[in-house]
Coordinates of C-alpha atoms in Angstrom, one line a residue:
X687 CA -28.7 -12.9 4.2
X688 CA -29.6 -12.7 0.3
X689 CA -31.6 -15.8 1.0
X690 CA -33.6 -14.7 4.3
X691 CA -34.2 -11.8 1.3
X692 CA -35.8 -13.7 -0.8
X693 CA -37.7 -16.3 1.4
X694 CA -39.0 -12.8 2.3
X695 CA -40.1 -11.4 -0.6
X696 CA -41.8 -14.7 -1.9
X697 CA -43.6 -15.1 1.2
X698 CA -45.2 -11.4 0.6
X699 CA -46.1 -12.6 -3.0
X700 CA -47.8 -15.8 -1.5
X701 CA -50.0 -13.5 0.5
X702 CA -49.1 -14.9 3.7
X703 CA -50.1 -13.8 7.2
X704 CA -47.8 -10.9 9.1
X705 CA -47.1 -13.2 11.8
X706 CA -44.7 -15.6 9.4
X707 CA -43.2 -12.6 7.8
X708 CA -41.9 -11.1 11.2
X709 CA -41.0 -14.3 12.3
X710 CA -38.5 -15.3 9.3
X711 CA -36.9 -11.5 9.9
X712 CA -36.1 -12.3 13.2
X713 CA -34.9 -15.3 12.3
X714 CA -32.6 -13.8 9.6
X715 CA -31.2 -10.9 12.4
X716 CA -29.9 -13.7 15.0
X717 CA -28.5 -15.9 12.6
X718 CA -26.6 -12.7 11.5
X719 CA -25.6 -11.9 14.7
X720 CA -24.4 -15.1 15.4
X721 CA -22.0 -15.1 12.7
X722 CA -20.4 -11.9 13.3
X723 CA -20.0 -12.9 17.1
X724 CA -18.2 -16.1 16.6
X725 CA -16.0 -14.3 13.8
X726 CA -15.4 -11.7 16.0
X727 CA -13.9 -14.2 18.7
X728 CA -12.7 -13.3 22.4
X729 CA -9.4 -11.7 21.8
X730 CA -10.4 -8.5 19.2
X731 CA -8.3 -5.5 20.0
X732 CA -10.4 -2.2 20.5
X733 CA -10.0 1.0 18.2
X734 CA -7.6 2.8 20.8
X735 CA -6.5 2.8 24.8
X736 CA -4.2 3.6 26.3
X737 CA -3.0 0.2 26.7
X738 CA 0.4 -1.7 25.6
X739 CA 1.0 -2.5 22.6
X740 CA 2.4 -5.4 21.4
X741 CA 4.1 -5.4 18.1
X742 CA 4.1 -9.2 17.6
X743 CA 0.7 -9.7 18.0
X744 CA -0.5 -6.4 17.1
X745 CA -3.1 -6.5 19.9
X746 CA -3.9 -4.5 22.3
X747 CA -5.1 -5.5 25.9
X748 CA -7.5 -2.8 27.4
X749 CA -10.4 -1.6 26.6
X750 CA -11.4 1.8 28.7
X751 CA -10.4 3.5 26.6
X752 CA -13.1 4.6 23.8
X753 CA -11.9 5.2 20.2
X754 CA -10.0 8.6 19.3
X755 CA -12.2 8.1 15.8
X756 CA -15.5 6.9 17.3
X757 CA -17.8 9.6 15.4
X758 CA -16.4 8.3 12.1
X759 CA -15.8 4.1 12.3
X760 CA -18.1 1.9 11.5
X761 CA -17.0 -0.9 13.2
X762 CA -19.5 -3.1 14.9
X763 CA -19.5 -3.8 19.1
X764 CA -20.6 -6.7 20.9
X765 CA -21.0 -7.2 24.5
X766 CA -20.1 -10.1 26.4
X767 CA -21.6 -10.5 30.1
X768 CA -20.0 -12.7 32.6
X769 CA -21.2 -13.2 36.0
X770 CA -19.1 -10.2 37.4
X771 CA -17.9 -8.2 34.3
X772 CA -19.2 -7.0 31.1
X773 CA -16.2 -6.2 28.8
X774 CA -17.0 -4.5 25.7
X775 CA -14.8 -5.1 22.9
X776 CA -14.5 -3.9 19.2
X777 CA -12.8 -5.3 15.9
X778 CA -11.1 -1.9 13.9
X779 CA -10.8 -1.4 10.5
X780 CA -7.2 0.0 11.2
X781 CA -8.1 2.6 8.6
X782 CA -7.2 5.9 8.6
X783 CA -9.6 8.7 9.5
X784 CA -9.9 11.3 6.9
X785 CA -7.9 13.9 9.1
X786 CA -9.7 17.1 7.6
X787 CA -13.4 15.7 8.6
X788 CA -12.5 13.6 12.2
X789 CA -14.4 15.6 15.1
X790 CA -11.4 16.2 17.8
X791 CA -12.8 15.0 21.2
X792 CA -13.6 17.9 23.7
X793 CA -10.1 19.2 24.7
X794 CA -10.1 19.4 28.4
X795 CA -7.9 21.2 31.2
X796 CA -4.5 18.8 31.5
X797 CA -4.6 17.8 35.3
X798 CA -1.2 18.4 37.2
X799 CA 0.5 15.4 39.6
X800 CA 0.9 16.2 43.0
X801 CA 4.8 16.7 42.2
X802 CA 3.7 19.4 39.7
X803 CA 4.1 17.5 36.5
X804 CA 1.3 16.9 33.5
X805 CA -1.1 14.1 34.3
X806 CA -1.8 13.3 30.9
X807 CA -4.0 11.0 28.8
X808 CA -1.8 10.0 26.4
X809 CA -0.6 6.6 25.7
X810 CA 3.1 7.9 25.6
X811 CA 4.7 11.5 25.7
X812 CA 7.9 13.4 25.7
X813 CA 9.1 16.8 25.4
X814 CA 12.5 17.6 24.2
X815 CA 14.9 20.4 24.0
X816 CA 15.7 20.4 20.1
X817 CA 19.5 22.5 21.3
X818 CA 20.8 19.7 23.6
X819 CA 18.5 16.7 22.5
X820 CA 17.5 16.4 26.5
X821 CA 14.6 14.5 27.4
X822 CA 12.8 17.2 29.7
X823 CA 9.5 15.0 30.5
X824 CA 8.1 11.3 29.2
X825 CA 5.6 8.9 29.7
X826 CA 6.5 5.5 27.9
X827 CA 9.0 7.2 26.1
X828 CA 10.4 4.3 24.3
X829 CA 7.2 2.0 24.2
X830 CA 6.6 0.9 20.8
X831 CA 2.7 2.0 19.6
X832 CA 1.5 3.1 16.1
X833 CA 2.3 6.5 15.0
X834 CA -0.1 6.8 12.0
X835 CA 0.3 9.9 9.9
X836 CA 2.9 11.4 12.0
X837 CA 5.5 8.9 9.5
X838 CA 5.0 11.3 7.2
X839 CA 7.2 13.4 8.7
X840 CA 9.9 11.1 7.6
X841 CA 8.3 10.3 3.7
X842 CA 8.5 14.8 3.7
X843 CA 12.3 15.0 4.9
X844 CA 13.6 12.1 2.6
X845 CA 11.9 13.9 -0.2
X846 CA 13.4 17.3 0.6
X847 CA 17.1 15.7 0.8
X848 CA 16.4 14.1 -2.4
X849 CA 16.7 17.3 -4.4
X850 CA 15.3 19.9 -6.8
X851 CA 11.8 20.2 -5.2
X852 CA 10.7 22.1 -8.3
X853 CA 11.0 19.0 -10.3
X854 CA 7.7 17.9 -12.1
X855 CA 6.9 13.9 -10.7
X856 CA 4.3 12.0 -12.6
X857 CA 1.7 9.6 -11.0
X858 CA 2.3 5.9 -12.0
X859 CA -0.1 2.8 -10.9
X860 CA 2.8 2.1 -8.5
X861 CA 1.5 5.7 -6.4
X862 CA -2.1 4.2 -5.9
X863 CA -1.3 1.0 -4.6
X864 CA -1.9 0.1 -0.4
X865 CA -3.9 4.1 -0.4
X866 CA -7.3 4.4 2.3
X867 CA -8.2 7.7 4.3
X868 CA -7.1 11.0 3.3
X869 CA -6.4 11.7 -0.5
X870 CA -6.1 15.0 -2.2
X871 CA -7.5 12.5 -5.5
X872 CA -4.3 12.1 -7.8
X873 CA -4.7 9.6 -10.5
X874 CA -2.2 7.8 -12.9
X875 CA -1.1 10.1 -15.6
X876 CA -1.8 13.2 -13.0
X877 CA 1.7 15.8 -12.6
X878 CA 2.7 17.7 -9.4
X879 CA 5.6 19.4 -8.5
X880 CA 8.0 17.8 -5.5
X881 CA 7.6 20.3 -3.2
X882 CA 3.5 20.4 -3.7
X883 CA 3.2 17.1 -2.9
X884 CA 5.5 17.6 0.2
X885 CA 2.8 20.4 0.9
X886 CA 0.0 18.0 0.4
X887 CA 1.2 15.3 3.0
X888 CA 1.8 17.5 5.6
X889 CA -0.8 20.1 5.5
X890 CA -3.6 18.1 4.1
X891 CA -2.0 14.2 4.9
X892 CA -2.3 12.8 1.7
X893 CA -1.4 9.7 1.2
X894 CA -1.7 9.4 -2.6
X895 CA 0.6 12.4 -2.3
X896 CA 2.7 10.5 0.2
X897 CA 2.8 7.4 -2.2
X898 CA 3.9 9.6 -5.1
X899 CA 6.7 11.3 -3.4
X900 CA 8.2 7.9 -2.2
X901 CA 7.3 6.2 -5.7
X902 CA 9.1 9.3 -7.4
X903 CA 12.2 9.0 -4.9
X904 CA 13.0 5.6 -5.1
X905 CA 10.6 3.9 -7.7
X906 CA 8.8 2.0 -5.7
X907 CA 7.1 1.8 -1.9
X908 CA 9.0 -0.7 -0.9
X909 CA 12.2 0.3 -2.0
X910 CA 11.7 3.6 -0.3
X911 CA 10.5 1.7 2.9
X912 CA 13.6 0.5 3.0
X913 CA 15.1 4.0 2.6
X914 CA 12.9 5.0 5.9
X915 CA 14.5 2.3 8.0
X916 CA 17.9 3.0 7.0
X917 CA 17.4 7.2 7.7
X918 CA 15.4 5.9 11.1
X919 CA 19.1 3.9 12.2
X920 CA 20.9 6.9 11.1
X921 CA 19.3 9.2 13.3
X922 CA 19.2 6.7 15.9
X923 CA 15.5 5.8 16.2
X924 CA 16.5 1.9 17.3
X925 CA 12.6 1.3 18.6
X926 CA 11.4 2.5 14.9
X927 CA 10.2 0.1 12.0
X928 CA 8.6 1.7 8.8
X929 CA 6.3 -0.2 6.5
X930 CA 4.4 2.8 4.6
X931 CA 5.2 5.9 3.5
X932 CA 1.8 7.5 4.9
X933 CA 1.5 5.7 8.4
X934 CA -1.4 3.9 7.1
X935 CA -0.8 1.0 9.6
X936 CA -3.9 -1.4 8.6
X937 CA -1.5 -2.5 5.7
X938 CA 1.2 -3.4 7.8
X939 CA 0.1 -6.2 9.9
X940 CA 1.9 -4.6 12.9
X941 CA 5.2 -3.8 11.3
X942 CA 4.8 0.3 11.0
X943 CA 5.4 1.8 14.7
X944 CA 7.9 3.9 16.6
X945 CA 7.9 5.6 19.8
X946 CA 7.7 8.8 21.4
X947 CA 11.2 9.4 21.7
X948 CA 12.2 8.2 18.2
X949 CA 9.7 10.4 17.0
X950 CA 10.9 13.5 18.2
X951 CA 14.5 12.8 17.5
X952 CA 12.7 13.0 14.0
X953 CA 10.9 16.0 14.9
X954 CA 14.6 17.7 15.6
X955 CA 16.3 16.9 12.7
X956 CA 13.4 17.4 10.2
X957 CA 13.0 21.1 11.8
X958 CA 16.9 21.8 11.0
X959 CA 15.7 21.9 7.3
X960 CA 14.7 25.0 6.1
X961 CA 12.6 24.0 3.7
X962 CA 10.8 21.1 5.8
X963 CA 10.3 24.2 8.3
X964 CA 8.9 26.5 6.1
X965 CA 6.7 24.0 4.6
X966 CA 5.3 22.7 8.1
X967 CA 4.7 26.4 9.0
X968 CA 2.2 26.9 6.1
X969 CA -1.6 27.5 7.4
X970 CA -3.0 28.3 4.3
X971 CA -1.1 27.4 0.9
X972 CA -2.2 26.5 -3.2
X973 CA -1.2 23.6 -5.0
X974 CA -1.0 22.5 -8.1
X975 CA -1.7 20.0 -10.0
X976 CA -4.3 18.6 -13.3
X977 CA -7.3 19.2 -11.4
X978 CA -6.4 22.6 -10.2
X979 CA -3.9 24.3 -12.6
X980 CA -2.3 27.3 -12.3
X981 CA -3.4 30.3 -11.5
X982 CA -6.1 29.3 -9.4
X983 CA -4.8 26.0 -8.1
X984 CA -5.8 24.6 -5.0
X985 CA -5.7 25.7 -1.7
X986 CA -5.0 23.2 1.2
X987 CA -5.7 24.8 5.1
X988 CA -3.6 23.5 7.7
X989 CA -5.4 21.1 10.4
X990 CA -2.3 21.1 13.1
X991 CA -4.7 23.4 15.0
X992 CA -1.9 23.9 17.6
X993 CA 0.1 26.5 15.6
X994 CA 0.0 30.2 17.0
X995 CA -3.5 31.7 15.7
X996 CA -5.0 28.6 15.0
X997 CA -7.7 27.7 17.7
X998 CA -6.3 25.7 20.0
X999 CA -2.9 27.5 18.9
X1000 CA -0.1 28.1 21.3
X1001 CA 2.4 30.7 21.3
X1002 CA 5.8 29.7 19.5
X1003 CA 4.7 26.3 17.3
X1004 CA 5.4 26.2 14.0
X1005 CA 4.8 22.9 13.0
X1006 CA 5.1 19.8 12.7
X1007 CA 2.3 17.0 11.5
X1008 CA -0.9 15.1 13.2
X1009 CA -1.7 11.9 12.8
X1010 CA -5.0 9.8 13.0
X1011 CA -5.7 6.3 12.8
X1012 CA -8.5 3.8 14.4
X1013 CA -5.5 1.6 15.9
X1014 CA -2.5 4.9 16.5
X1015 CA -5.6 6.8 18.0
X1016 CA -4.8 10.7 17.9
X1017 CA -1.2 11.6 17.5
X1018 CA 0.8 15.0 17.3
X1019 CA 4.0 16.0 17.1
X1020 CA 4.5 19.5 17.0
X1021 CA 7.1 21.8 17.7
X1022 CA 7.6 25.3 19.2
X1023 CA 10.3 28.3 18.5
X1024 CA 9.5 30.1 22.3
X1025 CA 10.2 33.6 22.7
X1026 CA 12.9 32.7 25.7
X1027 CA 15.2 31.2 22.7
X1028 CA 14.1 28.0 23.3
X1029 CA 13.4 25.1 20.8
X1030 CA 11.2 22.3 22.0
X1031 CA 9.4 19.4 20.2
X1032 CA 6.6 17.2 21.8
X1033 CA 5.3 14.2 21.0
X1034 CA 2.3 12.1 22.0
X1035 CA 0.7 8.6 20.7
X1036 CA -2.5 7.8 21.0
X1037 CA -3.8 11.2 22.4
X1038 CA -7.6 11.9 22.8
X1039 CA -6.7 15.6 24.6
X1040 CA -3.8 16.3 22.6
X1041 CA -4.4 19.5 22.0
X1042 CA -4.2 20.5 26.0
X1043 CA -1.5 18.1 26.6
X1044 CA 0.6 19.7 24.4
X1045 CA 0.2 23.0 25.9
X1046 CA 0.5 21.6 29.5
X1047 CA 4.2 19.9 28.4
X1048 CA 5.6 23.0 27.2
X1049 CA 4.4 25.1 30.0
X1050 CA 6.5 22.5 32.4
X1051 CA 9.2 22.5 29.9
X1052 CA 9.6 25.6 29.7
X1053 CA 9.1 26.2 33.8
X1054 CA 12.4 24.0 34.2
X1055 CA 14.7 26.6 32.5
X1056 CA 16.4 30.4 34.3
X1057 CA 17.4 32.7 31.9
X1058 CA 20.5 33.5 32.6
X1059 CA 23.2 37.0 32.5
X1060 CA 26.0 36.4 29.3
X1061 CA 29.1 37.3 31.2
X1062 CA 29.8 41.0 30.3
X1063 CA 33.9 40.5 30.3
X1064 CA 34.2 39.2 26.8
X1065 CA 32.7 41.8 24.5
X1066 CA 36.2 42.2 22.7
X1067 CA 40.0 41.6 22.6
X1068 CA 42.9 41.3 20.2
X1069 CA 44.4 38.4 18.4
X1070 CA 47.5 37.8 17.1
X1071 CA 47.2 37.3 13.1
X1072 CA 50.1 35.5 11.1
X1073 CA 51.1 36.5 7.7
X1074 CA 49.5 39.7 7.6
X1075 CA 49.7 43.5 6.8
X1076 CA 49.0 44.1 10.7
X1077 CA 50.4 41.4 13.8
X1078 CA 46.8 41.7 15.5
X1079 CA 43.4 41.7 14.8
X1080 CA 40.9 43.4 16.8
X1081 CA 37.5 40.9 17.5
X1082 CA 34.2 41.4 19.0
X1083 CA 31.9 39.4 20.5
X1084 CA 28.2 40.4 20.8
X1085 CA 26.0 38.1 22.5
X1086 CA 22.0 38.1 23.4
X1087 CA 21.5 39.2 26.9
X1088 CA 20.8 35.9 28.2
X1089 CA 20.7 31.9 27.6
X1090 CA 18.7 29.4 29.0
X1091 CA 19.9 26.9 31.2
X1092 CA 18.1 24.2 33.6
X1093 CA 17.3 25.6 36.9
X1094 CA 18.7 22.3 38.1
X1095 CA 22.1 22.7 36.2
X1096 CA 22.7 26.2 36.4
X1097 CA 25.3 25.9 38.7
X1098 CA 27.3 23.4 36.5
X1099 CA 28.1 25.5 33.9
X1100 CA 31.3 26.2 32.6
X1101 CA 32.2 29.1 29.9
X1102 CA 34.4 28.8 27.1
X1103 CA 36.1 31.2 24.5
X1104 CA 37.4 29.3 21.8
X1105 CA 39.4 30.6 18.8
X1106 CA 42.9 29.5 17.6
X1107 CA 46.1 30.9 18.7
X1108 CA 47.0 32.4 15.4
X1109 CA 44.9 33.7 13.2
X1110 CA 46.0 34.0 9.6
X1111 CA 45.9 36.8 7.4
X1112 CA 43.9 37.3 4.8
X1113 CA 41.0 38.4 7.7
X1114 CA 37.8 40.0 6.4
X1115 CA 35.5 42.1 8.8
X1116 CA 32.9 40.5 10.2
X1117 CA 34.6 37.1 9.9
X1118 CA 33.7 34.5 12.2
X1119 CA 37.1 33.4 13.6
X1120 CA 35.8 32.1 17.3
X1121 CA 33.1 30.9 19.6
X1122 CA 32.4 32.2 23.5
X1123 CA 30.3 28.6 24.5
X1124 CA 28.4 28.1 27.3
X1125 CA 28.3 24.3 28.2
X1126 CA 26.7 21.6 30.8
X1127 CA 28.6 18.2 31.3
X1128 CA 30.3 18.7 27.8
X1129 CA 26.9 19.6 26.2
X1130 CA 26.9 22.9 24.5
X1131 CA 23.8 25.0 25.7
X1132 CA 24.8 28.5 24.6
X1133 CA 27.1 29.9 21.8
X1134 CA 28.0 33.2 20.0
X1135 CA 30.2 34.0 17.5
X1136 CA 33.7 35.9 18.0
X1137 CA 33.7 38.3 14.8
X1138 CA 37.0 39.7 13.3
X1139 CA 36.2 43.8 13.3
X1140 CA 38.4 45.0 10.7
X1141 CA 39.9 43.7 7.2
X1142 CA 43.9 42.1 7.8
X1143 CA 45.5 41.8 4.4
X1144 CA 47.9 39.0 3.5
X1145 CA 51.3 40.2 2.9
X1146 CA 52.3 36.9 1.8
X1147 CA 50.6 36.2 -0.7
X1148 CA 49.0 33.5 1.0
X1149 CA 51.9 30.8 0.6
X1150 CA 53.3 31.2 4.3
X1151 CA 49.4 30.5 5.5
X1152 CA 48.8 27.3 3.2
X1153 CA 51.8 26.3 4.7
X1154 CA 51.4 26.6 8.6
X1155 CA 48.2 25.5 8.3
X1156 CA 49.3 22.7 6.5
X1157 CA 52.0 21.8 8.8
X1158 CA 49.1 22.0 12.2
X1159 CA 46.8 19.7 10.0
X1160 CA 49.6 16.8 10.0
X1161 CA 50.3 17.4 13.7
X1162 CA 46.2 17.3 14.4
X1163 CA 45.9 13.8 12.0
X1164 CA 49.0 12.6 13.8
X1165 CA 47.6 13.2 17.3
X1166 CA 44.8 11.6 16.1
X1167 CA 46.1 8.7 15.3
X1168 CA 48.3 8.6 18.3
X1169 CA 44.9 8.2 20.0

């Protein structure tokens, strides 16, 4: 092209005629053409579809599907006409969007089947109840596809479990390596606190934040990949593979995906930490780091625009973490706290209406479930307590009204109160010292607490109790055994 350039500017200088000018600009503009289309070849996979996806080729087969990121790639299309289709295809950049600029596609109403469930446009889904881990609805649950910032979610919790969030982490050269997309701008020499970069990657989707936080945990990206994988068998996500801590999947070369089921199994755990939960519930929060010291600081806005108040928000979610990428397409995985009691996470891959979807999956969810009467016959009794000033112990139970159960499974349930035989003495009010469970095929879907209602004082001075309890233990680790 450089020398089409200058043939051009010369021939200007020669003073030659407008006809050979146009003519060699042309000629420059097909022979450009022509390269890109025979680079381009016959098999390039478009942006986003939703289409299988094959991890060992890391191509994609469909393409009517147009990108979740169109407004902001700049990746060039080619048309090629046969003599009965024209199939359009597009090579990606498999960058990620900036997730605080992308446009989110016009949300529209989330079409019901004709048997009442969502008829949505995502490339996989699943909702799940968080109590009992039961799959209430999915579409290509357990297809593997790119997940793209949503792997964050994973970089935040590891983080969290490693300890002392208010320790001070500073950015090495190792932080900036394999970084595109969304940045908060950290640079080597830069300090943040643990818990602000945890902020940073979910609220704002850092990666340099990511990067740091991995870097910081186990010294380098690749030794915390590893790290990832090994949490990801743990919790059972056997259909997962990490290769970044961010989910930017254009370094991976097809390695970095998951599925919509291993996802929210990571979804469920993550939201059993309190401090992952309060972080993901931020909407507005300040961080700080060189750039923006204390007091002022900076302050990050949250773009998971389906928590409650935001403007596609939906009653209940508090949290979890979106995801956008030009080969994962739009991705959420969010979570909702209903007012029924009920705990419910939802994920979808590759999502161009995943705003609505999500609100369509947890109305159905949440349409499955009765609430149903706590039996009013076990609000209190007496147990018998050993060792103590007094031979019973008055308890209490006190449960909410109701529990949810599936409509489909209400008459399977079976009630149990469970506390030991003998209690023993010392007893302190307000002492948990049993359970009244509600349960479905061994899964527990309900349980309160049995609470001691009054003080029992140890008249043995606690001896004769070490030494019956004691005594059970090596029957219980014999029986055990014996089994």
């Amino acid at each position: 092209m450089k020398r089409f350039y200058q043939l051009y500017k010369d021939t200007l200088k020669k003073g030659e005629n407008l006809k050979r000018v146009v003519a060699l600009v042309i000629s420059a503009a097909i022979m450009t053409t022509f390269a890109f289309s025979v680079s381009a070849g016959s098999d390039i996979a478009p942006v986003s579809g939703n289409s299988a996806y094959d991890m060992r080729t890391s191509k994609r087969s469909s393409t009517t599907m147009a990108s979740a990121t169109e407004a902001t790639t700049t990746s060039t299309t080619t048309t090629i006409a046969t003599e009965t289709t024209t199939t359009t295809t597009t090579r990606p950049t498999g960058a990620e969007v900036n997730e605080n600029t992308v446009e989110d596609a016009v949300q529209t109403a989330t079409e019901l089947n004709e048997d009442g469930t969502p008829k949505i446009s995502a490339g996989s889904a699943i909702v799940m109840d968080c109590d009992t881990g039961m799959v209430l609805y999915g579409v290509n649950q357990n297809q593997q596809m790119p997940m793209a910032s949503t792997t964050k979610i994973m970089t935040c919790i590891l983080a969290l479990e490693s300890g002392d969030l208010g320790r001070t982490i500073t950015v090495t050269d190792e932080c900036m390596r394999l970084l595109d997309g969304t940045k908060i701008g950290l640079q080597p020499g830069y300090k943040i606190t643990m818990h602000d970069l945890c902020v940073a990657m979910m609220m704002y989707s850092g990666n340099d934040a990511a990067n740091t936080a991995a870097v910081a945990v186990s010294g380098s990206i690749e030794a915390f990949v590893s790290l990832m994988n090994e949490k990801a068998t743990q919790l059972g996500m056997l259909n997962t593979h990490f290769d970044t801590p961010s989910g930017l999947d254009q370094f991976s070369d097809g390695a970095h995906y998951s599925t919509a089921y291993d996802m929210a199994l990571l979804g469920k755990y993550a939201m059993e930490n309190p401090d992952f939960r309060t972080i993901v519930g931020f909407k507005a929060r300040n961080i700080y780091y060189d750039e923006f010291p204390a007091p002022k600081g900076r302050m990050l806005v949250t773009h998971n625009y389906l928590m409650q108040g935001e403007r596609f928000g939906y009653e209940g979610c508090d949290g979890i973490k979106t995801g956008v990428t030009n080969l994962a397409g739009q991705c959420l995985v969010s979570h909702v706290s209903s007012k029924e009691g009920l705990h419910l996470v939802c994920v979808t891959l590759n999502n161009l209406n995943r705003w609505n979807d999500h609100k369509t999956l947890y109305n159905y969810a949440k349409s499955l479930y009765e609430q149903v009467q706590v039996d009013p016959d076990i609000s209190s009794f007496d147990a018998t307590v050993v060792g103590g000033n007094r031979k019973r112990v008055h308890v209490d139970c006190k449960p909410a009204a109701t529990y949810n159960v599936l409509k489909t499974q209400k008459k399977d349930v079976v009630r149990e109160v469970v506390y030991d035989q003998f209690l023993y003495a010392p007893i302190t009010k307000d002492e948990v010292v049993g359970h009244l469970r509600y349960s479905v095929n061994g899964v527990v879907i309900a349980e309160y607490p049995i609470t001691a209602t009054e003080d029992i004082r140890s008249v043995t001075n606690g001896w004769f109790t070490d030494y019956i309890r004691a005594i059970e233990e090596r029957s219980r680790e014999k029986e055990k055994n014996n089994d």
